[in-house]
Coordinates of C-alpha atoms and ligand atoms in Angstrom, one line a residue:
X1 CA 31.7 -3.7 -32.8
X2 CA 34.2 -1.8 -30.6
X3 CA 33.6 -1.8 -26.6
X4 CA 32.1 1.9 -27.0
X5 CA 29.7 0.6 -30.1
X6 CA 28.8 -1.7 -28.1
X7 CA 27.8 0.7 -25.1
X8 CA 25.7 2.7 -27.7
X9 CA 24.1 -0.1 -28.9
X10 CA 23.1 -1.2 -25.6
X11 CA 22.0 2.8 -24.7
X12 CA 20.2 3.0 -28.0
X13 CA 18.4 -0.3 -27.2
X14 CA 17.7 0.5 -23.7
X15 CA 19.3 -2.2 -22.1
X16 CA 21.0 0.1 -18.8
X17 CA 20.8 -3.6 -17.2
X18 CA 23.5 -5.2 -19.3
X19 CA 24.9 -1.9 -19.7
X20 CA 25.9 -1.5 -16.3
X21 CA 27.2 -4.9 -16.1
X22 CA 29.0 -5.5 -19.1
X23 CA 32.1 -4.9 -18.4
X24 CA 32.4 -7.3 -15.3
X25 CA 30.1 -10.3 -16.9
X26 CA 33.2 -10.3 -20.0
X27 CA 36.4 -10.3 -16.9
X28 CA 33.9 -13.2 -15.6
X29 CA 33.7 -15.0 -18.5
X30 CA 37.5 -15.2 -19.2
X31 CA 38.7 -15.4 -15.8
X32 CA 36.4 -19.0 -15.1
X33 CA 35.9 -19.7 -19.3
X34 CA 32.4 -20.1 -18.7
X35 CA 30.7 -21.5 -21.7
X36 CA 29.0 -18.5 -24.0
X37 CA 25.8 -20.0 -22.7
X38 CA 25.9 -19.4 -18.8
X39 CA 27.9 -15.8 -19.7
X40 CA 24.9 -14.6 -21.6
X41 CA 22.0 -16.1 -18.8
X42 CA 24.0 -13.7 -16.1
X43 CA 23.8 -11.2 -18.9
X44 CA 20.4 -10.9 -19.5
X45 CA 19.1 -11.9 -15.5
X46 CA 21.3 -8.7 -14.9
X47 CA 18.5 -6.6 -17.4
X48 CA 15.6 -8.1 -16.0
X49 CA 16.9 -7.1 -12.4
X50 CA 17.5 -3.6 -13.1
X51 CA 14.3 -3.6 -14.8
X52 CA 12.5 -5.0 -12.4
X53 CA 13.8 -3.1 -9.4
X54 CA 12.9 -0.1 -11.3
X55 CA 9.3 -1.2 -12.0
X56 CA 9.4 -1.2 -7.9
X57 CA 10.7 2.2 -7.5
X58 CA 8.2 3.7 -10.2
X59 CA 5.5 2.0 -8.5
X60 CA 6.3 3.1 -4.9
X61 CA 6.7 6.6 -6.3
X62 CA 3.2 6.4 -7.8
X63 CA 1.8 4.7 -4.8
X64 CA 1.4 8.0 -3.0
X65 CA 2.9 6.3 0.2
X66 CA 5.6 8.4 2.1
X67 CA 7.2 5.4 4.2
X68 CA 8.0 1.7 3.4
X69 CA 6.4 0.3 6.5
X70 CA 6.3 -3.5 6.4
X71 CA 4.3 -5.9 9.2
X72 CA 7.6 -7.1 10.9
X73 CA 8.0 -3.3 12.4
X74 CA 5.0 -4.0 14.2
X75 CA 5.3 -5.2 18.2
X76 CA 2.2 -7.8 17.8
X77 CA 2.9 -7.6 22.1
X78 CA 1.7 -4.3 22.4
X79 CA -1.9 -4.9 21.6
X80 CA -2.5 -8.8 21.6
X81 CA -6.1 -8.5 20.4
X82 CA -4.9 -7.3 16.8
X83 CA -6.4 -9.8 14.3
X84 CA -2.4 -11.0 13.2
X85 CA -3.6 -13.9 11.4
X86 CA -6.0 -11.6 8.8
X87 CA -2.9 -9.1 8.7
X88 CA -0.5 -11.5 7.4
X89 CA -3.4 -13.5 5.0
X90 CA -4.2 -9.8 3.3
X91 CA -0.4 -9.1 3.3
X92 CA 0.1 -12.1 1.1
X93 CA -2.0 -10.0 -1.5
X94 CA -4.1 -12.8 -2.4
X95 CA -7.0 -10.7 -1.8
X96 CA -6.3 -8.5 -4.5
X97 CA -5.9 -11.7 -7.5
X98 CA -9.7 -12.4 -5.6
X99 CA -11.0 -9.0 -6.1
X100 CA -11.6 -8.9 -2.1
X101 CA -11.6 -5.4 0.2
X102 CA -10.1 -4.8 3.5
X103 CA -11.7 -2.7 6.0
X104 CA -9.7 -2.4 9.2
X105 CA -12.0 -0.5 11.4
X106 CA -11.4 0.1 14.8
X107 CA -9.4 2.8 17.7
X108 CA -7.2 5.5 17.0
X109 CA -3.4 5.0 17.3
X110 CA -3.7 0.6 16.8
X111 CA -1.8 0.5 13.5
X112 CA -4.6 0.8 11.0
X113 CA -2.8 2.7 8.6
X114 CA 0.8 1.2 9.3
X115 CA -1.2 -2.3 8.4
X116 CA -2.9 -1.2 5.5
X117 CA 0.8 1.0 4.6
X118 CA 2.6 -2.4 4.8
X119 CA 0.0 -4.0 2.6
X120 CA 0.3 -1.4 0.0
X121 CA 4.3 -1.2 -0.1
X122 CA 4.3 -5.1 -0.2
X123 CA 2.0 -4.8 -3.4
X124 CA 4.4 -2.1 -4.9
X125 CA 7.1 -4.5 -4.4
X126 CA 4.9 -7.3 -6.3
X127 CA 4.8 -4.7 -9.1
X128 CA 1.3 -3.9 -8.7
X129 CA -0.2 -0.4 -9.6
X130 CA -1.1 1.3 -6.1
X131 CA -2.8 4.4 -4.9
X132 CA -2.2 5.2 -1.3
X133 CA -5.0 8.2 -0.1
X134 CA -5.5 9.8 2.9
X135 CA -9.2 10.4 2.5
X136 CA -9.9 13.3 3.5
X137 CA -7.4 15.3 1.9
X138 CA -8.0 13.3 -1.4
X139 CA -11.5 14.2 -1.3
X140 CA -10.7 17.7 -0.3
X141 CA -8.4 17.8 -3.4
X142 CA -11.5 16.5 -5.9
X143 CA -13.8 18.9 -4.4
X144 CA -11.5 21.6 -5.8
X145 CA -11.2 20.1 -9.3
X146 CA -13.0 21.2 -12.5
X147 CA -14.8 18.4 -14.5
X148 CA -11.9 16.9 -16.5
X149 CA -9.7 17.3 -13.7
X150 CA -12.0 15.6 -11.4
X151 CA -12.3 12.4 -14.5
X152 CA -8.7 12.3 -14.7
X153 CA -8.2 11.6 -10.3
X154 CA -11.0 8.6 -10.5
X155 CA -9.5 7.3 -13.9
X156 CA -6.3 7.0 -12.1
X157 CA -7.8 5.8 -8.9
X158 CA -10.4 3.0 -10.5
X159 CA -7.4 2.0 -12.9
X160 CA -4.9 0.8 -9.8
X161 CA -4.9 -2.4 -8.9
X162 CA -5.1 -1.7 -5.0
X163 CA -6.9 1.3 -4.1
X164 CA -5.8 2.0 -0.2
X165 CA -8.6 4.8 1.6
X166 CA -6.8 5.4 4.9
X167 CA -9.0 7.2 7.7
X168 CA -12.1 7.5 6.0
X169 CA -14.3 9.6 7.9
X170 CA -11.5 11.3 10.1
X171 CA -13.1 14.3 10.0
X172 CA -17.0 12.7 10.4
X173 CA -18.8 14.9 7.6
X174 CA -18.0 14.5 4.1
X175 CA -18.7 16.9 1.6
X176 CA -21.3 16.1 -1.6
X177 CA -19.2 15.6 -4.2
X178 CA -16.9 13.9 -1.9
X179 CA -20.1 11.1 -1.3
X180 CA -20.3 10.9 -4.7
X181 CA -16.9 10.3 -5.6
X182 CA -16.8 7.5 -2.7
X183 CA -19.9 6.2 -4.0
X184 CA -18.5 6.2 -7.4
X185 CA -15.2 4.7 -7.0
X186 CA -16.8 1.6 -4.7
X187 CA -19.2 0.9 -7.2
X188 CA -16.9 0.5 -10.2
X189 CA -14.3 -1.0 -8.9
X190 CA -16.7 -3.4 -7.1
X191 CA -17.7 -3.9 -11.1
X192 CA -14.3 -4.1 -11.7
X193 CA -13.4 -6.6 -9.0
X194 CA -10.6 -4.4 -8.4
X195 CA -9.6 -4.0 -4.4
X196 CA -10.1 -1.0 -2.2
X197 CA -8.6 -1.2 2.1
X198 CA -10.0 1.2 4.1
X199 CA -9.0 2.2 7.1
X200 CA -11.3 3.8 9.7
X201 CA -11.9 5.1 13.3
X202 CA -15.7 5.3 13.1
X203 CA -17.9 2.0 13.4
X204 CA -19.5 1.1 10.2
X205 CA -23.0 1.4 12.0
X206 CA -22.5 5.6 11.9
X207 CA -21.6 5.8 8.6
X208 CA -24.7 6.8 7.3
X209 CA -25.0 10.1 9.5
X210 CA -21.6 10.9 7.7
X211 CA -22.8 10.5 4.4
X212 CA -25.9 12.4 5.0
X213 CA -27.3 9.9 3.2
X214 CA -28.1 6.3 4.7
X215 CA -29.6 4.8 1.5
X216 CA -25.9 5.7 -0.1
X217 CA -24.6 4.1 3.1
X218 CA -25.9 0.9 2.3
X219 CA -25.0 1.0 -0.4
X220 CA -21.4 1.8 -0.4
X221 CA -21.1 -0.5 2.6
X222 CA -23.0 -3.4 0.7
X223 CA -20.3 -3.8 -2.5
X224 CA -17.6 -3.0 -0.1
X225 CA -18.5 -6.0 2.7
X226 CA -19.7 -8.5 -0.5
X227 CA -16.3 -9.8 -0.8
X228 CA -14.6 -8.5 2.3
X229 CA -12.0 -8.9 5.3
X230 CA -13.4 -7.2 7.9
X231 CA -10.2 -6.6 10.6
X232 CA -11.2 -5.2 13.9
X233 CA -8.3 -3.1 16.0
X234 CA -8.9 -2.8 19.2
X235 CA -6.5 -2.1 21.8
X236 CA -4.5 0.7 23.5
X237 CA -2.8 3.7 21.4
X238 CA 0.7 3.5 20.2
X239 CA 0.9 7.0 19.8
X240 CA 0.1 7.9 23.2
X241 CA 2.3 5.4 24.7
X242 CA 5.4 7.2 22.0
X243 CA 4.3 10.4 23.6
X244 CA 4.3 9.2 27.1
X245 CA 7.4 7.3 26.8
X246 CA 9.0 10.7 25.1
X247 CA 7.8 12.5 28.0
X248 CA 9.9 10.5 30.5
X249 CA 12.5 9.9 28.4
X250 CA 12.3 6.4 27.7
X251 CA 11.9 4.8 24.1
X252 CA 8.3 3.2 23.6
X253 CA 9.7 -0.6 23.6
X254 CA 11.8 0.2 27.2
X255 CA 8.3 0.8 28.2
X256 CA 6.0 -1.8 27.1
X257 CA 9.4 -3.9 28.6
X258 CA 8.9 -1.4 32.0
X259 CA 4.8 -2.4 31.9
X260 CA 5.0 -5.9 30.9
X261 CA 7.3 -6.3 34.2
X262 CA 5.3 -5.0 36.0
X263 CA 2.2 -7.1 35.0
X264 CA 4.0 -10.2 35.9
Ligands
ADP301 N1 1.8 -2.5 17.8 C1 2.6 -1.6 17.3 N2 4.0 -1.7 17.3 C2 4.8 -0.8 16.9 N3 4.4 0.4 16.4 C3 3.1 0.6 16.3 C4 2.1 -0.3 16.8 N4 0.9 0.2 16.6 C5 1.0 1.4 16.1 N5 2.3 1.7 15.9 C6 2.9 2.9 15.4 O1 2.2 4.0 16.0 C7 1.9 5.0 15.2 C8 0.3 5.1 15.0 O2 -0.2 4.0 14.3 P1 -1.2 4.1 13.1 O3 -1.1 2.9 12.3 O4 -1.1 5.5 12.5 O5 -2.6 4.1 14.0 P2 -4.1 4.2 13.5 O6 -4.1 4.3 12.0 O7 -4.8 3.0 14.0 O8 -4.6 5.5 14.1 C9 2.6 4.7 13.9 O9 3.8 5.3 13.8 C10 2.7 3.2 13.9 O10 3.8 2.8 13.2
MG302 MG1 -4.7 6.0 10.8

């Protein structure tokens, strides 16, 4: 085969890994006279990278997430009572091969959703299928949907392998078919021993009022506690300190620095 056979070959075979690489693996290969074994290793580790850092990107782009937040941009300072330890053990994903939840409950502005963001983008990276919500706009978007539409969002959202629902009860009351669709999704993928991380504001005690329902309540809350890391966030808000430190003109870390002199 000529060099541009060999290029169609490779296109017709879908192999854009070894494609791309081609070229400079051969100049390699006769520049250090590696043995036809080592050449054609680096060949085919060159396919499975491109394949695999494409499996990433598709699976980020699915996830529904609109930042790759990771734990490490996180001042663990800021609010020392954050649970760090649970972070990092549900970032390792193990949770997810045990068929475990997360529920990080606890004050507005803490980094609930960053958290359960980083989890979700470290999953993506692990190649696992991911579906980042904010709840209330997801369920807003169900209520809307005819019958078969409404199959074809829960298919998709019982079939991921991490199911992320972030501020659940932001806006307290939740619509019927929004209860049902919570109800639904925690009960099969409780069946399923497939994962689900919420994130809320509201204590777990009140949920019932925003279900209008307190039998579903227990319920929901039952499956999704069975097998559960229960994270509690307390602490002060990050957003409000961002919007003070805006307001005098300082970044948010020159001030935490500013109050932590202070305190000593
Ligand atoms: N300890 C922290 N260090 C750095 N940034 C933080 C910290 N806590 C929160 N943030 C940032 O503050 C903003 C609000 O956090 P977020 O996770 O949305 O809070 P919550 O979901 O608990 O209301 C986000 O931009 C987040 O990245
Ligand atoms: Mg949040």
């Amino acid at each position: 085969m000529t060099m541009s056979e060999i290029e169609r070959a490779l296109c017709a075979l879908r192999l854009s890994g070894i494609r791309a690489t081609l070229e400079t693996r051969i100049l390699q290969a006769q520049a250090n006279q590696e043995p036809f074994l080592d050449t054609f290793s680096l060949i085919l580790q060159d396919e499975l990278d491109r394949r695999r850092s494409r499996l990433m990107d598709r699976r980020y782009q699915q996830s529904g997430l609109d930042e790759r937040l990771t734990l490490a941009d996180l001042d663990w300072r800021f609010n020392p009572k954050l649970p760090r330890a649970a972070c990092f053990e549900l970032h390792t994903l193990k949770f997810i091969t045990e068929g475990q939840n997360g529920l990080i409950i606890g004050k507005p502005g803490t980094g609930k959703s960053h958290v359960a963001k980083a989890i979700a983008y470290q999953a993506t990276l692990q190649g696992l299928n991911v579906r980042y919500l904010e709840a209330d706009s997801a369920f807003a978007k169900y209520a809307l949907g005819n019958d078969a539409e409404q199959r074809k969002q829960l298919r998709t959202l019982l079939d991921a392998d991490l199911l992320v629902l972030d501020d659940l009860f932001l806006a307290r009351r939740i619509s019927d078919a929004a209860s049902e669709m919570l109800q639904s999704l925690v009960h099969q993928r409780y069946k399923l021993r497939r994962s689900i991380v919420v994130t809320s504001n509201r204590v777990v005690q009140d949920w019932g009022k925003y279900l209008h329902d307190n039998t579903m309540a227990t319920t929901i809350l039952d499956r999704l506690m069975h097998r559960a890391h229960l994270l509690e966030f307390e602490g002060k808000s990050y957003r409000l300190k961002e919007a003070a430190s805006r307001l005098t003109g300082l970044t948010a870390q020159e001030t935490i620095k500013t109050d932590s002199t202070k305190n000593d």
